[in-house]
Short mmCIF file of C-alpha atoms in Angstrom, two decimals:
data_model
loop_
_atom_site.label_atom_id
_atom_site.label_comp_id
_atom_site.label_asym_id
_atom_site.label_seq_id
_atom_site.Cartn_x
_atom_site.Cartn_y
_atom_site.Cartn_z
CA UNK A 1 -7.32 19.29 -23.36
CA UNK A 2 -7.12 16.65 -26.13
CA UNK A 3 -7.64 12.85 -26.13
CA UNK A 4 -4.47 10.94 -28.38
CA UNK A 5 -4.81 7.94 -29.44
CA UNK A 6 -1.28 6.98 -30.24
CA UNK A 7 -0.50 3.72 -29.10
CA UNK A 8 1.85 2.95 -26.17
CA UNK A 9 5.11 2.66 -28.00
CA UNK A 10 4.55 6.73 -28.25
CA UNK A 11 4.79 7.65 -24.31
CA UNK A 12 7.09 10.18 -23.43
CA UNK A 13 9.40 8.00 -21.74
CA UNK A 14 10.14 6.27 -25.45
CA UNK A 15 11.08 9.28 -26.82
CA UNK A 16 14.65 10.81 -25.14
CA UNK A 17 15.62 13.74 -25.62
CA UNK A 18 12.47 15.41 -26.55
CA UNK A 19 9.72 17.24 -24.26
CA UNK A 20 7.15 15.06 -23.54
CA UNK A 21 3.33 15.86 -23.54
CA UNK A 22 1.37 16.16 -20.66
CA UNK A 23 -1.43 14.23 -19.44
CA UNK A 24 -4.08 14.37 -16.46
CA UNK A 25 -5.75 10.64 -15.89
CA UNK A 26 -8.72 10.64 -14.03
CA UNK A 27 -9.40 8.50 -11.68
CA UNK A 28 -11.96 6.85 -13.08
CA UNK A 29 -9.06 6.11 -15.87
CA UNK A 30 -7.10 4.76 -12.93
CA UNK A 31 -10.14 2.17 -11.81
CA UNK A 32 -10.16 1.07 -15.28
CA UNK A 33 -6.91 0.20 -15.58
CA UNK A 34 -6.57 -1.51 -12.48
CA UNK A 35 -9.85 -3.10 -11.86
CA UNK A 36 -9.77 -7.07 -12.65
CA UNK A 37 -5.73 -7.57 -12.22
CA UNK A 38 -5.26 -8.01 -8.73
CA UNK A 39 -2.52 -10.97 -9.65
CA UNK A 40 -0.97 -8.65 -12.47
CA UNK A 41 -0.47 -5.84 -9.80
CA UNK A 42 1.01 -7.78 -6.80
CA UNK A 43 3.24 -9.57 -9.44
CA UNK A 44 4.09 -5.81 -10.35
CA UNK A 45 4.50 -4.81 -6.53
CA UNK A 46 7.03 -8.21 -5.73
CA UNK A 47 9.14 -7.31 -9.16
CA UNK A 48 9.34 -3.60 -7.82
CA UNK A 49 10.05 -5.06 -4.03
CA UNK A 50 12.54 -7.24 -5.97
CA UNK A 51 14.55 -3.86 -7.58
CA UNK A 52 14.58 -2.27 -4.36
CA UNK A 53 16.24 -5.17 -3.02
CA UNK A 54 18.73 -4.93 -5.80
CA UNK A 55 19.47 -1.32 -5.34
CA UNK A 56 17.46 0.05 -8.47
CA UNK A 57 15.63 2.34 -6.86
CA UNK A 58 15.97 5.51 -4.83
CA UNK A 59 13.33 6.31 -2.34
CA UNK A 60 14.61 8.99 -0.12
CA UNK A 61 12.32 9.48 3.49
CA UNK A 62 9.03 10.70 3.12
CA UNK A 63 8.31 14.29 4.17
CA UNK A 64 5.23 15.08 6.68
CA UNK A 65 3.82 18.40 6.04
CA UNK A 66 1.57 18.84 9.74
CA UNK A 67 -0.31 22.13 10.74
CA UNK A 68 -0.64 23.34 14.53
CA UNK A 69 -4.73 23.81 13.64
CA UNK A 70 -5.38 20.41 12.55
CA UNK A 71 -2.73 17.81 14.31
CA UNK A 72 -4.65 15.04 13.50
CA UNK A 73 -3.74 15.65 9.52
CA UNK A 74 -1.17 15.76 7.77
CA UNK A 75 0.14 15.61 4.01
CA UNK A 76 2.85 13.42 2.95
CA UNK A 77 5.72 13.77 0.07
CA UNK A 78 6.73 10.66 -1.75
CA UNK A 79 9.33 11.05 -4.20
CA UNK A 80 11.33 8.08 -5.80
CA UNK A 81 12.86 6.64 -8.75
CA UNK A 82 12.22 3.06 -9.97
CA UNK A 83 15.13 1.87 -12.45
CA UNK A 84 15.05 -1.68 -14.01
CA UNK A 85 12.81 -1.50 -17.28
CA UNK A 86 10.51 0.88 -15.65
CA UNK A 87 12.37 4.08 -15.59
CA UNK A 88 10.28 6.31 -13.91
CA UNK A 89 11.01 9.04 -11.55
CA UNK A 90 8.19 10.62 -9.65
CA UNK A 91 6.20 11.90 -6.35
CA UNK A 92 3.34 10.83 -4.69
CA UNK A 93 1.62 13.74 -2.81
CA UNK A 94 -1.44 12.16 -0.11
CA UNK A 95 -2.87 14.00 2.47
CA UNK A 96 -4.43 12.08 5.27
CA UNK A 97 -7.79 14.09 7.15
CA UNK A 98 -9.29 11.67 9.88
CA UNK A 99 -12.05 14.25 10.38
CA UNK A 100 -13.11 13.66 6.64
CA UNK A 101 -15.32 10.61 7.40
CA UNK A 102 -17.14 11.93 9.53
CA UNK A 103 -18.65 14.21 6.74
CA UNK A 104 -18.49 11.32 4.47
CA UNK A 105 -15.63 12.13 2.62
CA UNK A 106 -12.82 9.75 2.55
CA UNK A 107 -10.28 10.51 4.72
CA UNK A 108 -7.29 10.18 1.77
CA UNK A 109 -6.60 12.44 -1.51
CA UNK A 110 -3.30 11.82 -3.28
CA UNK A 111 -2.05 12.80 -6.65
CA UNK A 112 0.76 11.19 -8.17
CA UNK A 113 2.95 13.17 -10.63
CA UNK A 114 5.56 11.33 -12.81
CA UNK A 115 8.25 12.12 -14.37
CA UNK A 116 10.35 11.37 -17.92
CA UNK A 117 13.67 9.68 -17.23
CA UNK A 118 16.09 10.90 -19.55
CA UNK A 119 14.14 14.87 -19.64
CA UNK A 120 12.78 14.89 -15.90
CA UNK A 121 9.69 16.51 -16.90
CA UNK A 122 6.60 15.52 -15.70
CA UNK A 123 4.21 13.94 -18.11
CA UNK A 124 1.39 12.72 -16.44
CA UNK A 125 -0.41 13.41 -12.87
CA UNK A 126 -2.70 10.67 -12.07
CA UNK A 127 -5.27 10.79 -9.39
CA UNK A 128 -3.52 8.65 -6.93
CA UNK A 129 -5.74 7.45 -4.19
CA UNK A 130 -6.50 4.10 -5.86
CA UNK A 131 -3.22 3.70 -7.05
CA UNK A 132 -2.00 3.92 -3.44
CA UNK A 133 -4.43 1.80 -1.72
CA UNK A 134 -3.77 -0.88 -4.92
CA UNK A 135 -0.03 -0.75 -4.38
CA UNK A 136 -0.84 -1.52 -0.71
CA UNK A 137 -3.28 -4.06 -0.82
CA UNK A 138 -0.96 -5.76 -3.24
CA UNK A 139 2.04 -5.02 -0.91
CA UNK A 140 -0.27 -7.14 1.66
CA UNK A 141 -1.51 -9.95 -0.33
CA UNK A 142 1.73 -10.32 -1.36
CA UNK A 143 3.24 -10.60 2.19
CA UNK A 144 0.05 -12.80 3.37
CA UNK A 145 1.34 -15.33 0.39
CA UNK A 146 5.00 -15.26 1.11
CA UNK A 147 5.11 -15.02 4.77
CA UNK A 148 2.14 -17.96 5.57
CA UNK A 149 4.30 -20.18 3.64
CA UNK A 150 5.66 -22.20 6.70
CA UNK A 151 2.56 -22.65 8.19
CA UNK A 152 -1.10 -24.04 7.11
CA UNK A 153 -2.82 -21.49 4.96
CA UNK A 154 -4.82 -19.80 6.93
CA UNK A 155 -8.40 -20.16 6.71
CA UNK A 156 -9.84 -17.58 9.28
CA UNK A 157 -8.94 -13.57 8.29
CA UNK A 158 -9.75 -11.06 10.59
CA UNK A 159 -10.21 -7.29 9.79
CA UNK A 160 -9.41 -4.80 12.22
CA UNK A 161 -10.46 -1.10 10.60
CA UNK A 162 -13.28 -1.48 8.02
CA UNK A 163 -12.25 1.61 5.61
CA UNK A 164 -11.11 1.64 2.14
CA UNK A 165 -8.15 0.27 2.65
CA UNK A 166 -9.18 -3.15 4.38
CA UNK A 167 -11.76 -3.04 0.99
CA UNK A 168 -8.77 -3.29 -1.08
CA UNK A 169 -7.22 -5.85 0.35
CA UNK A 170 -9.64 -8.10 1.15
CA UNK A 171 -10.09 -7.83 -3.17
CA UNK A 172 -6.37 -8.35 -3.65
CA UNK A 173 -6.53 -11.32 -0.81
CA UNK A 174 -9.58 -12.75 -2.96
CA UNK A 175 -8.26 -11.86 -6.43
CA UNK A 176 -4.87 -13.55 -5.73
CA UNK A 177 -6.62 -16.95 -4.75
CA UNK A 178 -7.25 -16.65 -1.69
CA UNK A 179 -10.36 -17.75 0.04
CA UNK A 180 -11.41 -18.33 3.77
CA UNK A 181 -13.92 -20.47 5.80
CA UNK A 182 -14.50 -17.40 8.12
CA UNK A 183 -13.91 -13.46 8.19
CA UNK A 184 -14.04 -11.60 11.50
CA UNK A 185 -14.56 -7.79 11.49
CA UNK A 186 -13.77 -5.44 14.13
CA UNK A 187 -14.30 -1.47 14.00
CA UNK A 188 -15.06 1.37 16.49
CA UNK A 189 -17.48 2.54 14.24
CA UNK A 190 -20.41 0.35 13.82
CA UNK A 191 -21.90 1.71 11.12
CA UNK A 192 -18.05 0.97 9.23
CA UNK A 193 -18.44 -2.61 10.56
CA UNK A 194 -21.84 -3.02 8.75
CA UNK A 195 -20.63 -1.40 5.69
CA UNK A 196 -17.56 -3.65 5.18
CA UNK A 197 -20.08 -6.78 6.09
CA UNK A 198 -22.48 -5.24 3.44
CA UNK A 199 -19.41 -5.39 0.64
CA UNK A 200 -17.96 -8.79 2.09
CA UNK A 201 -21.88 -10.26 1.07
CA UNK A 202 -21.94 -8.42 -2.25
CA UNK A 203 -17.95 -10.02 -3.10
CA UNK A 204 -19.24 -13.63 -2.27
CA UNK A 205 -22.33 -12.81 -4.60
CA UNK A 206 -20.31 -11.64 -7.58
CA UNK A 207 -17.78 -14.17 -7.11
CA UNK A 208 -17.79 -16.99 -9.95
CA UNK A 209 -17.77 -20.44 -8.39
CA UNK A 210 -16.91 -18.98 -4.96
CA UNK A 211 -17.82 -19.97 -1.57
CA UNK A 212 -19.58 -17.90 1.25
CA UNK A 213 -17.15 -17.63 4.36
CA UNK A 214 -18.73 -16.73 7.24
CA UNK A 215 -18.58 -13.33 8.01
CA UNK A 216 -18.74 -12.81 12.29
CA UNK A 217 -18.75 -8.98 13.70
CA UNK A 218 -16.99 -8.99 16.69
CA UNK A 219 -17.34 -7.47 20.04
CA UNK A 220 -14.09 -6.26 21.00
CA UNK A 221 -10.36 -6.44 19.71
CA UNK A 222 -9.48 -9.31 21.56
CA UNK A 223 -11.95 -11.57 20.11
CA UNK A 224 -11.32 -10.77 16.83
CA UNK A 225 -7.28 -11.36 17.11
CA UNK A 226 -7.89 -14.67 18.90
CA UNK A 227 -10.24 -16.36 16.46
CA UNK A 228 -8.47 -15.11 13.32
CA UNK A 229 -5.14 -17.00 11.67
CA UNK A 230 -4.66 -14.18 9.57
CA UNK A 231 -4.94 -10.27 11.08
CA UNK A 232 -5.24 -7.25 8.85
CA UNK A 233 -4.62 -3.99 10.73
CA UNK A 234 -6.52 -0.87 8.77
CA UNK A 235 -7.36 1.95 10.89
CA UNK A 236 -6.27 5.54 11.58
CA UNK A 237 -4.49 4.89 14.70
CA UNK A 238 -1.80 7.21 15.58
CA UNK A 239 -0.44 5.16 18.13
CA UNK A 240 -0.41 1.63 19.97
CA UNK A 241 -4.08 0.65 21.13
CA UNK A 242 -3.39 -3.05 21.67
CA UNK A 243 -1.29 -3.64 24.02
CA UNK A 244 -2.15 -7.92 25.59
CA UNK A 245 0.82 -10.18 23.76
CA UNK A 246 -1.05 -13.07 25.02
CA UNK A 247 -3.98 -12.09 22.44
CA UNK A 248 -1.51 -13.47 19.85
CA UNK A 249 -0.45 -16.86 21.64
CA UNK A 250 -1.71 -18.57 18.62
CA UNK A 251 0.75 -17.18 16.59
CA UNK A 252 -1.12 -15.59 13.61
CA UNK A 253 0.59 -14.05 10.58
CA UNK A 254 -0.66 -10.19 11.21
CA UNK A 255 -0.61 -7.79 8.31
CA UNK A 256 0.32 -4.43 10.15
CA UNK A 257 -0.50 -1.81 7.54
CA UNK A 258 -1.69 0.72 9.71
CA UNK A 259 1.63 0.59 11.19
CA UNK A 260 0.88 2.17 14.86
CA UNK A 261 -1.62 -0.36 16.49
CA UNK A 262 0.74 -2.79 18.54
CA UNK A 263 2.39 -2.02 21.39
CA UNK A 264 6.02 -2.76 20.91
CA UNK A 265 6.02 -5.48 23.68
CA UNK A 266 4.08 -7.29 21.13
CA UNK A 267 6.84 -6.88 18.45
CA UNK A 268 8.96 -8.20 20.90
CA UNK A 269 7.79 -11.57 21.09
CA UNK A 270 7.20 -12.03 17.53
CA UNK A 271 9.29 -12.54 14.40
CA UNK A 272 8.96 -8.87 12.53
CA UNK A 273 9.65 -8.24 8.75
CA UNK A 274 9.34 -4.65 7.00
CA UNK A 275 9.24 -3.47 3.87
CA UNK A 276 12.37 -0.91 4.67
CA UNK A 277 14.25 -1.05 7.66
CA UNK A 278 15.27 3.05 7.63
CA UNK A 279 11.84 3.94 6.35
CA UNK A 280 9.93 1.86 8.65
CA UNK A 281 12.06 2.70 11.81
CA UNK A 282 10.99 6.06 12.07
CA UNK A 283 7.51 8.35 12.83
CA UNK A 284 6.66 6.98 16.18
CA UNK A 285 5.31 3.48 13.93
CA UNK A 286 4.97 0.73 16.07
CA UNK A 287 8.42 -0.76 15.12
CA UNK A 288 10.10 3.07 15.69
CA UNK A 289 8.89 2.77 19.50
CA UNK A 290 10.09 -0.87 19.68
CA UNK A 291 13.63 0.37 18.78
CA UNK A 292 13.07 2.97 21.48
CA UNK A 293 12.19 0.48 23.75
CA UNK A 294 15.10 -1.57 23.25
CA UNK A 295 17.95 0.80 21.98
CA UNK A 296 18.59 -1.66 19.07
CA UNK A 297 17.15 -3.46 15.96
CA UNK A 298 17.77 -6.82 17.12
CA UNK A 299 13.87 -7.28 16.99
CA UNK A 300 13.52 -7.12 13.14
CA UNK A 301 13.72 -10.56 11.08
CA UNK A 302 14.47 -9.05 7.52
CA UNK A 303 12.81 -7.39 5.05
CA UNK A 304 9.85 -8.83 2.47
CA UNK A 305 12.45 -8.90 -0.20
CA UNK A 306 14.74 -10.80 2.45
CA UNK A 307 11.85 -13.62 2.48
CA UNK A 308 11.45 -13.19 -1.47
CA UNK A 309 15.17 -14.10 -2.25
CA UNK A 310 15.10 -16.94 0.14
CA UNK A 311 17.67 -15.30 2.64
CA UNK A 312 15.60 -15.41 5.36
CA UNK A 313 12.34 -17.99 6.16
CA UNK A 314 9.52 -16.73 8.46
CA UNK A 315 8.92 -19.27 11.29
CA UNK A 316 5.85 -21.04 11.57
CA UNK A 317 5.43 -21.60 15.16
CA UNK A 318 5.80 -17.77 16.23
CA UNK A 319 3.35 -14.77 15.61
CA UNK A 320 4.90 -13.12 12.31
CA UNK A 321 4.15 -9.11 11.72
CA UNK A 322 4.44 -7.86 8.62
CA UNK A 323 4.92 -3.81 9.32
CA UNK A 324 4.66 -2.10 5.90
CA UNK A 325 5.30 2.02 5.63
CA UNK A 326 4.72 2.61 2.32
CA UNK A 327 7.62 3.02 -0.89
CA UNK A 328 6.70 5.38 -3.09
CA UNK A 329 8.49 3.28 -5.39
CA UNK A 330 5.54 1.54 -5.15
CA UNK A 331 3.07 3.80 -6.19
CA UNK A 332 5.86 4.85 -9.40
CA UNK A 333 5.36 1.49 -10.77
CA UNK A 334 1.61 0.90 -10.09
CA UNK A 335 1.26 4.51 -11.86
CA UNK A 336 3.51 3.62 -14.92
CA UNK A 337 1.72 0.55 -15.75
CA UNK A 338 -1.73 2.65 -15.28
CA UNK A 339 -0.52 5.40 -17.59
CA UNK A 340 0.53 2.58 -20.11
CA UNK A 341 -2.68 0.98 -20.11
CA UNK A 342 -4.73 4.58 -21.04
CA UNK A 343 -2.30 5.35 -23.38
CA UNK A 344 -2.34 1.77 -24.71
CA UNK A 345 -6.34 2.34 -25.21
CA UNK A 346 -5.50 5.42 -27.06
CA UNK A 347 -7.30 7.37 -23.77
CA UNK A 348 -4.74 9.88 -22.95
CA UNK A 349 -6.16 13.48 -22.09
CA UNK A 350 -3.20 15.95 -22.93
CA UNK A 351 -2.91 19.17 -21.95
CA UNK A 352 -2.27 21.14 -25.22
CA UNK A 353 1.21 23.89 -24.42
CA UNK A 354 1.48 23.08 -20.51
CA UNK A 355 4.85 23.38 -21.02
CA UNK A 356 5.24 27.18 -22.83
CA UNK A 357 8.68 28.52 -22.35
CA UNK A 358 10.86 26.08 -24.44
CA UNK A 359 13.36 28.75 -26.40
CA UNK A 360 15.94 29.23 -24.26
CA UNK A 361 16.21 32.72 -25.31
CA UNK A 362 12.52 33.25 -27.03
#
């Protein structure tokens, strides 16, 4: 494996009609070239959102690989195409092991392979688990901007699930200028709840000119929906665990990530925007059981891009949830601007021959 230092003007995907090289970026590579640019990013993520709306993409379902042995895991196929100046096709490939943390390995591994646009071949496979929780914390901070526009901003964020995920987004909520008078945390695990507290504390500390919020650990579910404006569902639910509408009757903007929390009657009484109606609909997710429930899709509001455009406004005197599965256009983007960046810094590592057999006839 060799390091090039060409600059980024030499990728593959500048040079149709040729085989392209083939790189492996670490990702400690990946940290580096994402760390610091949480406004960048989630101005990446709403230009992507943007194409999808436009019909430059194509992000066919994602594919669950699930084993009898281990039904609480699975791994997950995420191929797509991002047109537009990007030009990328690719696949994410993330497994999801609940029983990792226990051992104290995260529960999520992902690799994310992309490939040339005018060859197909692959030229570069990043590690992919930070590019994946980036492109969803963006995806999030992005929606908490957008769809809070109607309302006051809120000041009072609530975390439900303390993992990795709600990490990342509380950075992208904080490096996208956002900042909050109180932060409420809620987790089964209390050791989790402590941890998150412990990196809330150290954020505030290495924050320039920033303000302590109050950080408040709650007791139960209930009190953290009811004394937070803004709720971020993170945890490994696979399916609805809170199930009281009247928890919301303050009408807070609630970031679903998790996707499987709510009980549908909960959808039911608020307005509900998506990232993809046909990828969202689908899984047993939250909104997939609210269709069951009512036979129809009369529940669903629009879609983020729908709010982006202007064609639809979120209200701001009903609970809004934001129910977000996951484009792997997404992840495309976030990794073409990553593999830019090393190859930018002249930080490629290239596999030297990986791709042998290139006489047709020897």
């Amino acid at each position: 494996m060799t390091s090039v230092t060409s600059p980024a003007t030499d990728s593959p995907t500048a040079r149709p009609g040729r085989v392209p090289s083939f790189a492996v970026i670490s990702g400690a590579q990946v940290r580096q070239a994402l760390q610091g640019r949480e406004q960048e990013i989630t101005d990446l993520v709403e230009a992507t959102y943007r194409l999808h709306g436009e019909g430059q993409t194509v992000n066919p379902p994602s594919y669950f690989l699930r084993f009898p042995d281990r039904p609480s895991s699975r791994i997950i196929a995420l191929p797509a195409s991002v047109g537009g100046r990007v030009r990328v096709d690719g696949l994410k490939w993330i497994s999801s092991f609940p029983e990792n943390v226990a051992a104290g390995v995260p529960r999520a591994s992902a690799v994310l392979i992309l490939n040339d646009h005018d060859t197909g071949y692959p030229f570069a496979c990043l590690e992919s688990s930070i590019i994946s929780a980036t492109r969803t914390a963006a995806s999030a901070a992005l929606a908490a901007d957008r769809l809070t526009r109607t309302r006051p901003r809120p000041a009072r964020v609530g975390f439900f699930g303390t993992g990795l995920i709600a990490r990342y987004i509380h950075t992208f909520l904080a490096g996208t200028g956002w900042s909050f008078d109180t932060v409420g945390v809620y987790d089964v695990s209390a050791d989790s709840a402590a941890g998150f507290c412990g990196y809330l504390r150290q954020a505030a500390a290495d924050a320039p000119g920033g303000r302590d919020a109050r950080i408040t650990v709650h007791d139960s579910p209930e009190e953290l929906i009811r004394s937070s404006d803004l709720v971020v569902f993170a945890t490994v639910a696979g399916e609805p665990h809170v199930t009281d509408p009247s928890w919301f009757a303050h009408h807070p903007v609630v970031l679903h990530v998790s996707l499987r929390d709510l009980d549908p009657r909960i959808l039911l009484e608020a307005a509900n925007f998506v990232d993809d109606v046909e990828h969202c609909l689908k899984a047993d997710t939250s909104p997939h059981l609210a269709e069951q429930l009512t036979g129809g899709r009369d529940f669903l509001d629009g879609t983020l891009d729908d709010v982006l455009t202007g064609r639809v406004e979120p209200p701001g005197d009903r609970t809004v949830v934001f129910s977000p599965f996951g484009l792997g256009v997404l992840d495309l983007a976030v990794g073409g601007y990553v593999h830019d960046e090393v190859a930018r810094a002249g930080n490629l590592h290239v596999v030297d021959d990986f791709f042998h057999e290139l006489r047709r006839y020897g």
